[in-house]
């Protein structure tokens, strides 16, 4: 378990550095979308590993996955389709 | 590892955590909507923030989450309970470091004449990071209470309150989760 926590922490830290590097070296809506996807993937890892939702009841797992899906869709859809932010 | 059925208290903790996460999701989408209305202004103001300090705070909070997760894991095994205390102290130090970096960032912004009324981006910046910071201070108080409770439980060989441990750790990880999304929204999207 301790090893899993360490590997998760390492992955999350490297993913944060990757997002920072991506944004510093490239521009564009697709880069922003990738950075947001990475953020929600990291959020899922925090929920599943650190908050131990992977060992919880199916109901709690389902509710957490649903929140992640809704939040990720809402944030990325607003990023893409809100007024004057259409790609291109 | 088998499934753990939540008791009433644990269910209550999750209602609080998921409620908070839903409110923050509304904040995130509202921020992005207003960003789209004044995209040039948001780009220009966001560029004045230090991405390095934002990244530093992200790494600090990730470190604190690791400390909390390993502390909770140690608490589950009676012969390793004592190991939880230094991990909790580590998480509290990370929390204090996060607050210090944030105060430094706010101080620098104020010295440059930037405040909550400067423009819409900064209104959102101070509101979102301020609400997160307030939650973080509450989280630190909960972790502190957990550490004190654990210390007295170890001294008297008493049971450790699962409610306090469950709520404090869940609340702390939620703060990490919120910052993981706030960081790209405020600092990285250009």
mmCIF file of C-alpha atoms in Angstrom:
data_model
loop_
_atom_site.group_PDB
_atom_site.id
_atom_site.type_symbol
_atom_site.label_atom_id
_atom_site.label_comp_id
_atom_site.label_asym_id
_atom_site.label_seq_id
_atom_site.Cartn_x
_atom_site.Cartn_y
_atom_site.Cartn_z
ATOM 1 C CA UNK A 1 0.000 0.000 0.000
ATOM 2 C CA UNK A 2 2.783 2.422 0.962
ATOM 3 C CA UNK A 3 4.477 1.642 -2.362
ATOM 4 C CA UNK A 4 1.232 2.347 -4.244
ATOM 5 C CA UNK A 5 0.910 5.719 -2.469
ATOM 6 C CA UNK A 6 4.510 6.577 -3.363
ATOM 7 C CA UNK A 7 4.063 5.624 -7.025
ATOM 8 C CA UNK A 8 0.820 7.622 -7.188
ATOM 9 C CA UNK A 9 2.507 10.658 -5.667
ATOM 10 C CA UNK A 10 5.399 10.292 -8.143
ATOM 11 C CA UNK A 11 3.018 9.991 -11.100
ATOM 12 C CA UNK A 12 0.952 12.993 -9.981
ATOM 13 C CA UNK A 13 4.076 15.122 -9.519
ATOM 14 C CA UNK A 14 5.443 14.146 -12.951
ATOM 15 C CA UNK A 15 2.040 14.816 -14.559
ATOM 16 C CA UNK A 16 2.025 18.299 -12.951
ATOM 17 C CA UNK A 17 5.480 18.985 -14.361
ATOM 18 C CA UNK A 18 4.319 17.730 -17.778
ATOM 19 C CA UNK A 19 1.313 20.121 -17.748
ATOM 20 C CA UNK A 20 3.551 23.014 -16.780
ATOM 21 C CA UNK A 21 6.055 22.122 -19.523
ATOM 22 C CA UNK A 22 3.309 21.657 -22.139
ATOM 23 C CA UNK A 23 1.883 25.075 -21.398
ATOM 24 C CA UNK A 24 5.308 26.731 -21.361
ATOM 25 C CA UNK A 25 6.436 25.241 -24.666
ATOM 26 C CA UNK A 26 3.262 25.117 -26.765
ATOM 27 C CA UNK A 27 0.174 27.236 -27.359
ATOM 28 C CA UNK A 28 -3.357 26.553 -28.525
ATOM 29 C CA UNK A 29 -6.767 25.245 -27.593
ATOM 30 C CA UNK A 30 -5.652 21.619 -27.953
ATOM 31 C CA UNK A 31 -2.806 22.155 -25.483
ATOM 32 C CA UNK A 32 -5.294 23.706 -23.035
ATOM 33 C CA UNK A 33 -7.643 20.754 -23.524
ATOM 34 C CA UNK A 34 -4.784 18.298 -22.928
ATOM 35 C CA UNK A 35 -3.771 20.166 -19.760
ATOM 36 C CA UNK A 36 -7.388 19.999 -18.475
ATOM 37 C CA UNK A 37 -7.642 16.272 -19.297
ATOM 38 C CA UNK A 38 -4.410 15.631 -17.398
ATOM 39 C CA UNK A 39 -5.820 17.613 -14.441
ATOM 40 C CA UNK A 40 -8.997 15.508 -14.323
ATOM 41 C CA UNK A 41 -7.002 12.295 -14.703
ATOM 42 C CA UNK A 42 -4.903 13.410 -11.725
ATOM 43 C CA UNK A 43 -8.111 14.238 -9.814
ATOM 44 C CA UNK A 44 -9.355 10.691 -10.527
ATOM 45 C CA UNK A 45 -6.125 9.229 -9.165
ATOM 46 C CA UNK A 46 -6.457 11.262 -5.955
ATOM 47 C CA UNK A 47 -10.039 10.013 -5.551
ATOM 48 C CA UNK A 48 -9.297 6.371 -6.319
ATOM 49 C CA UNK A 49 -5.939 5.920 -4.557
ATOM 50 C CA UNK A 50 -5.505 8.558 -1.839
ATOM 51 C CA UNK A 51 -9.223 8.764 -0.945
ATOM 52 C CA UNK A 52 -9.491 4.977 -1.378
ATOM 53 C CA UNK A 53 -12.640 5.109 -3.473
ATOM 54 C CA UNK A 54 -11.366 2.052 -5.396
ATOM 55 C CA UNK A 55 -12.042 -0.018 -2.251
ATOM 56 C CA UNK A 56 -15.397 1.624 -1.486
ATOM 57 C CA UNK A 57 -18.875 0.341 -2.255
ATOM 58 C CA UNK A 58 -20.024 0.308 -5.900
ATOM 59 C CA UNK A 59 -22.480 3.126 -5.123
ATOM 60 C CA UNK A 60 -19.750 5.489 -3.892
ATOM 61 C CA UNK A 61 -17.464 4.527 -6.771
ATOM 62 C CA UNK A 62 -20.293 5.176 -9.230
ATOM 63 C CA UNK A 63 -21.144 8.551 -7.661
ATOM 64 C CA UNK A 64 -17.484 9.642 -7.740
ATOM 65 C CA UNK A 65 -17.026 8.509 -11.354
ATOM 66 C CA UNK A 66 -20.253 10.342 -12.267
ATOM 67 C CA UNK A 67 -19.038 13.552 -10.612
ATOM 68 C CA UNK A 68 -15.705 13.288 -12.421
ATOM 69 C CA UNK A 69 -17.413 12.701 -15.763
ATOM 70 C CA UNK A 70 -19.867 15.574 -15.309
ATOM 71 C CA UNK A 71 -17.217 17.989 -13.996
ATOM 72 C CA UNK A 72 -14.707 17.105 -16.744
ATOM 73 C CA UNK A 73 -17.354 17.445 -19.485
ATOM 74 C CA UNK A 74 -18.692 20.729 -18.060
ATOM 75 C CA UNK A 75 -15.237 22.292 -17.708
ATOM 76 C CA UNK A 76 -13.911 21.215 -21.115
ATOM 77 C CA UNK A 77 -17.191 22.037 -22.898
ATOM 78 C CA UNK A 78 -17.188 25.528 -21.352
ATOM 79 C CA UNK A 79 -13.534 25.943 -22.333
ATOM 80 C CA UNK A 80 -14.369 25.067 -25.948
ATOM 81 C CA UNK A 81 -17.842 26.421 -26.541
ATOM 82 C CA UNK A 82 -18.354 29.425 -24.264
ATOM 83 C CA UNK A 83 -18.765 32.711 -26.237
ATOM 84 C CA UNK A 84 -15.715 33.818 -28.261
ATOM 85 C CA UNK A 85 -13.581 30.870 -27.272
ATOM 86 C CA UNK A 86 -14.363 28.628 -30.242
ATOM 87 C CA UNK A 87 -11.246 26.866 -31.487
ATOM 88 C CA UNK A 88 -9.564 28.239 -34.572
ATOM 89 C CA UNK B 1 -8.502 -5.704 -1.102
ATOM 90 C CA UNK B 2 -12.242 -6.091 -0.317
ATOM 91 C CA UNK B 3 -14.947 -3.437 -0.386
ATOM 92 C CA UNK B 4 -15.496 -1.368 2.747
ATOM 93 C CA UNK B 5 -19.144 -0.637 3.514
ATOM 94 C CA UNK B 6 -19.488 2.982 4.703
ATOM 95 C CA UNK B 7 -21.132 3.667 8.046
ATOM 96 C CA UNK B 8 -23.466 6.658 8.545
ATOM 97 C CA UNK B 9 -20.628 8.979 9.511
ATOM 98 C CA UNK B 10 -18.565 7.976 6.486
ATOM 99 C CA UNK B 11 -21.586 8.528 4.255
ATOM 100 C CA UNK B 12 -21.999 11.998 5.805
ATOM 101 C CA UNK B 13 -18.337 12.768 5.102
ATOM 102 C CA UNK B 14 -18.829 11.894 1.434
ATOM 103 C CA UNK B 15 -21.960 14.047 1.197
ATOM 104 C CA UNK B 16 -19.905 17.011 2.463
ATOM 105 C CA UNK B 17 -16.953 16.240 0.166
ATOM 106 C CA UNK B 18 -19.041 15.698 -2.984
ATOM 107 C CA UNK B 19 -21.140 18.783 -2.157
ATOM 108 C CA UNK B 20 -17.983 20.891 -1.899
ATOM 109 C CA UNK B 21 -16.615 19.427 -5.137
ATOM 110 C CA UNK B 22 -19.883 20.235 -6.937
ATOM 111 C CA UNK B 23 -19.794 23.847 -5.733
ATOM 112 C CA UNK B 24 -16.186 24.176 -6.904
ATOM 113 C CA UNK B 25 -17.181 22.697 -10.296
ATOM 114 C CA UNK B 26 -19.742 25.504 -10.638
ATOM 115 C CA UNK B 27 -16.990 28.013 -9.807
ATOM 116 C CA UNK B 28 -14.688 26.458 -12.448
ATOM 117 C CA UNK B 29 -17.288 26.630 -15.225
ATOM 118 C CA UNK B 30 -18.322 30.175 -14.235
ATOM 119 C CA UNK B 31 -14.657 31.221 -14.393
ATOM 120 C CA UNK B 32 -14.287 29.668 -17.869
ATOM 121 C CA UNK B 33 -17.494 31.320 -19.082
ATOM 122 C CA UNK B 34 -16.335 34.782 -18.019
ATOM 123 C CA UNK B 35 -12.870 33.988 -19.407
ATOM 124 C CA UNK B 36 -14.474 33.395 -22.794
ATOM 125 C CA UNK B 37 -16.256 36.763 -22.619
ATOM 126 C CA UNK B 38 -12.987 38.693 -22.035
ATOM 127 C CA UNK B 39 -10.371 36.283 -23.272
ATOM 128 C CA UNK B 40 -7.642 38.879 -23.996
ATOM 129 C CA UNK B 41 -7.967 40.414 -20.540
ATOM 130 C CA UNK B 42 -7.851 36.985 -18.864
ATOM 131 C CA UNK B 43 -4.783 36.004 -20.928
ATOM 132 C CA UNK B 44 -2.960 39.221 -20.054
ATOM 133 C CA UNK B 45 -3.767 39.051 -16.329
ATOM 134 C CA UNK B 46 -3.054 35.313 -16.068
ATOM 135 C CA UNK B 47 0.380 35.913 -17.640
ATOM 136 C CA UNK B 48 1.292 38.152 -14.678
ATOM 137 C CA UNK B 49 0.973 35.201 -12.254
ATOM 138 C CA UNK B 50 4.066 33.152 -11.445
ATOM 139 C CA UNK B 51 3.538 29.675 -12.948
ATOM 140 C CA UNK B 52 6.557 28.469 -10.969
ATOM 141 C CA UNK B 53 4.902 29.392 -7.660
ATOM 142 C CA UNK B 54 1.660 27.737 -8.808
ATOM 143 C CA UNK B 55 3.586 24.579 -9.711
ATOM 144 C CA UNK B 56 5.457 24.707 -6.404
ATOM 145 C CA UNK B 57 2.164 24.852 -4.496
ATOM 146 C CA UNK B 58 0.819 21.927 -6.555
ATOM 147 C CA UNK B 59 3.855 19.800 -5.663
ATOM 148 C CA UNK B 60 3.578 20.837 -1.998
ATOM 149 C CA UNK B 61 -0.087 19.779 -1.816
ATOM 150 C CA UNK B 62 0.639 16.483 -3.602
ATOM 151 C CA UNK B 63 3.358 15.828 -1.027
ATOM 152 C CA UNK B 64 0.937 16.605 1.795
ATOM 153 C CA UNK B 65 -1.622 14.172 0.358
ATOM 154 C CA UNK B 66 1.016 11.444 0.288
ATOM 155 C CA UNK B 67 1.832 12.179 3.948
ATOM 156 C CA UNK B 68 -1.853 12.005 4.949
ATOM 157 C CA UNK B 69 -2.478 8.780 2.975
ATOM 158 C CA UNK B 70 0.525 7.042 4.564
ATOM 159 C CA UNK B 71 -0.495 8.299 8.031
ATOM 160 C CA UNK B 72 -4.019 6.863 7.640
ATOM 161 C CA UNK B 73 -2.507 3.608 6.380
ATOM 162 C CA UNK B 74 -0.212 3.409 9.417
ATOM 163 C CA UNK B 75 -3.170 4.022 11.752
ATOM 164 C CA UNK B 76 -4.892 0.858 10.498
ATOM 165 C CA UNK B 77 -2.159 -1.320 11.949
ATOM 166 C CA UNK B 78 -1.913 -1.232 15.732
ATOM 167 C CA UNK B 79 1.847 -1.861 15.855
ATOM 168 C CA UNK B 80 2.520 0.928 13.320
ATOM 169 C CA UNK B 81 0.212 3.596 14.792
ATOM 170 C CA UNK B 82 3.158 5.524 16.189
ATOM 171 C CA UNK B 83 4.490 6.068 12.651
ATOM 172 C CA UNK B 84 1.413 8.125 11.752
ATOM 173 C CA UNK B 85 2.458 11.113 13.881
ATOM 174 C CA UNK B 86 5.562 12.153 11.879
ATOM 175 C CA UNK B 87 3.571 11.732 8.656
ATOM 176 C CA UNK B 88 0.844 14.023 9.998
ATOM 177 C CA UNK B 89 3.521 16.523 11.038
ATOM 178 C CA UNK B 90 4.883 16.354 7.481
ATOM 179 C CA UNK B 91 1.409 17.056 6.057
ATOM 180 C CA UNK B 92 0.991 20.030 8.415
ATOM 181 C CA UNK B 93 4.396 21.406 7.350
ATOM 182 C CA UNK B 94 3.340 21.094 3.703
ATOM 183 C CA UNK B 95 0.103 22.931 4.534
ATOM 184 C CA UNK B 96 2.063 25.716 6.232
ATOM 185 C CA UNK B 97 4.408 25.925 3.216
ATOM 186 C CA UNK B 98 1.401 26.224 0.883
ATOM 187 C CA UNK B 99 -0.023 29.076 2.994
ATOM 188 C CA UNK B 100 3.388 30.810 3.037
ATOM 189 C CA UNK B 101 3.719 30.635 -0.774
ATOM 190 C CA UNK B 102 0.153 31.913 -1.196
ATOM 191 C CA UNK B 103 0.710 34.800 1.234
ATOM 192 C CA UNK B 104 3.917 35.661 -0.682
ATOM 193 C CA UNK B 105 1.957 35.653 -3.959
ATOM 194 C CA UNK B 106 -0.824 37.831 -2.505
ATOM 195 C CA UNK B 107 1.754 40.210 -0.999
ATOM 196 C CA UNK B 108 3.543 40.568 -4.328
ATOM 197 C CA UNK B 109 0.260 41.224 -6.118
ATOM 198 C CA UNK B 110 -0.778 43.884 -3.566
ATOM 199 C CA UNK B 111 2.647 45.576 -3.793
ATOM 200 C CA UNK B 112 2.194 45.776 -7.572
ATOM 201 C CA UNK B 113 -1.155 47.502 -7.009
ATOM 202 C CA UNK B 114 -3.236 44.480 -8.003
ATOM 203 C CA UNK B 115 -6.299 43.648 -5.922
ATOM 204 C CA UNK B 116 -9.713 42.012 -6.165
ATOM 205 C CA UNK B 117 -11.138 45.071 -7.979
ATOM 206 C CA UNK B 118 -8.377 45.317 -10.616
ATOM 207 C CA UNK B 119 -10.222 43.265 -13.241
ATOM 208 C CA UNK B 120 -12.484 40.232 -13.639
ATOM 209 C CA UNK B 121 -9.584 37.788 -13.793
ATOM 210 C CA UNK B 122 -8.175 38.987 -10.486
ATOM 211 C CA UNK B 123 -11.649 38.983 -8.938
ATOM 212 C CA UNK B 124 -11.887 35.272 -9.794
ATOM 213 C CA UNK B 125 -8.244 34.658 -8.846
ATOM 214 C CA UNK B 126 -8.606 36.121 -5.350
ATOM 215 C CA UNK B 127 -12.067 34.589 -4.830
ATOM 216 C CA UNK B 128 -11.153 31.063 -5.944
ATOM 217 C CA UNK B 129 -7.735 30.910 -4.297
ATOM 218 C CA UNK B 130 -9.077 32.701 -1.193
ATOM 219 C CA UNK B 131 -11.923 30.195 -0.722
ATOM 220 C CA UNK B 132 -9.458 27.358 -1.292
ATOM 221 C CA UNK B 133 -7.015 28.904 1.200
ATOM 222 C CA UNK B 134 -9.761 29.249 3.842
ATOM 223 C CA UNK B 135 -10.656 25.586 3.348
ATOM 224 C CA UNK B 136 -6.959 24.717 3.637
ATOM 225 C CA UNK B 137 -6.687 26.495 7.001
ATOM 226 C CA UNK B 138 -9.737 24.509 8.195
ATOM 227 C CA UNK B 139 -8.065 21.350 6.845
ATOM 228 C CA UNK B 140 -4.884 22.148 8.771
ATOM 229 C CA UNK B 141 -6.938 22.627 11.955
ATOM 230 C CA UNK B 142 -8.550 19.217 11.360
ATOM 231 C CA UNK B 143 -5.149 17.567 10.767
ATOM 232 C CA UNK B 144 -3.835 19.293 13.917
ATOM 233 C CA UNK B 145 -6.820 17.980 15.906
ATOM 234 C CA UNK B 146 -6.175 14.533 14.449
ATOM 235 C CA UNK B 147 -2.495 14.670 15.477
ATOM 236 C CA UNK B 148 -3.360 15.804 19.038
ATOM 237 C CA UNK B 149 -6.049 13.130 19.328
ATOM 238 C CA UNK B 150 -3.609 10.487 18.083
ATOM 239 C CA UNK B 151 -0.937 11.615 20.530
ATOM 240 C CA UNK B 152 -3.279 11.318 23.494
ATOM 241 C CA UNK B 153 -4.660 7.993 22.181
ATOM 242 C CA UNK B 154 -1.110 6.636 21.916
ATOM 243 C CA UNK B 155 -0.283 7.835 25.428
ATOM 244 C CA UNK B 156 -3.356 6.163 26.953
ATOM 245 C CA UNK B 157 -3.431 3.217 24.521
ATOM 246 C CA UNK B 158 -6.987 4.182 23.582
ATOM 247 C CA UNK B 159 -8.823 3.667 20.286
ATOM 248 C CA UNK B 160 -8.276 6.244 17.565
ATOM 249 C CA UNK B 161 -11.472 7.971 16.383
ATOM 250 C CA UNK B 162 -12.219 6.694 12.867
ATOM 251 C CA UNK B 163 -14.624 9.585 12.340
ATOM 252 C CA UNK B 164 -11.971 12.239 12.919
ATOM 253 C CA UNK B 165 -9.383 10.382 10.844
ATOM 254 C CA UNK B 166 -11.828 9.700 8.009
ATOM 255 C CA UNK B 167 -13.195 13.234 7.830
ATOM 256 C CA UNK B 168 -9.813 14.983 8.202
ATOM 257 C CA UNK B 169 -8.069 12.866 5.578
ATOM 258 C CA UNK B 170 -10.948 13.001 3.086
ATOM 259 C CA UNK B 171 -11.252 16.774 3.514
ATOM 260 C CA UNK B 172 -7.503 17.213 2.980
ATOM 261 C CA UNK B 173 -7.422 15.103 -0.194
ATOM 262 C CA UNK B 174 -10.425 17.074 -1.485
ATOM 263 C CA UNK B 175 -8.368 20.286 -1.132
ATOM 264 C CA UNK B 176 -5.575 18.698 -3.147
ATOM 265 C CA UNK B 177 -8.088 17.609 -5.785
ATOM 266 C CA UNK B 178 -9.581 21.126 -6.078
ATOM 267 C CA UNK B 179 -6.112 22.692 -6.413
ATOM 268 C CA UNK B 180 -5.165 20.141 -9.107
ATOM 269 C CA UNK B 181 -7.929 21.663 -11.280
ATOM 270 C CA UNK B 182 -7.496 25.279 -10.107
ATOM 271 C CA UNK B 183 -3.795 25.317 -11.031
ATOM 272 C CA UNK B 184 -4.254 24.853 -14.811
ATOM 273 C CA UNK B 185 -7.365 27.059 -14.879
ATOM 274 C CA UNK B 186 -5.684 30.075 -13.276
ATOM 275 C CA UNK B 187 -2.015 29.638 -14.147
ATOM 276 C CA UNK B 188 -1.691 27.534 -17.285
ATOM 277 C CA UNK B 189 -4.527 28.156 -19.769
ATOM 278 C CA UNK B 190 -3.341 30.644 -22.365
#
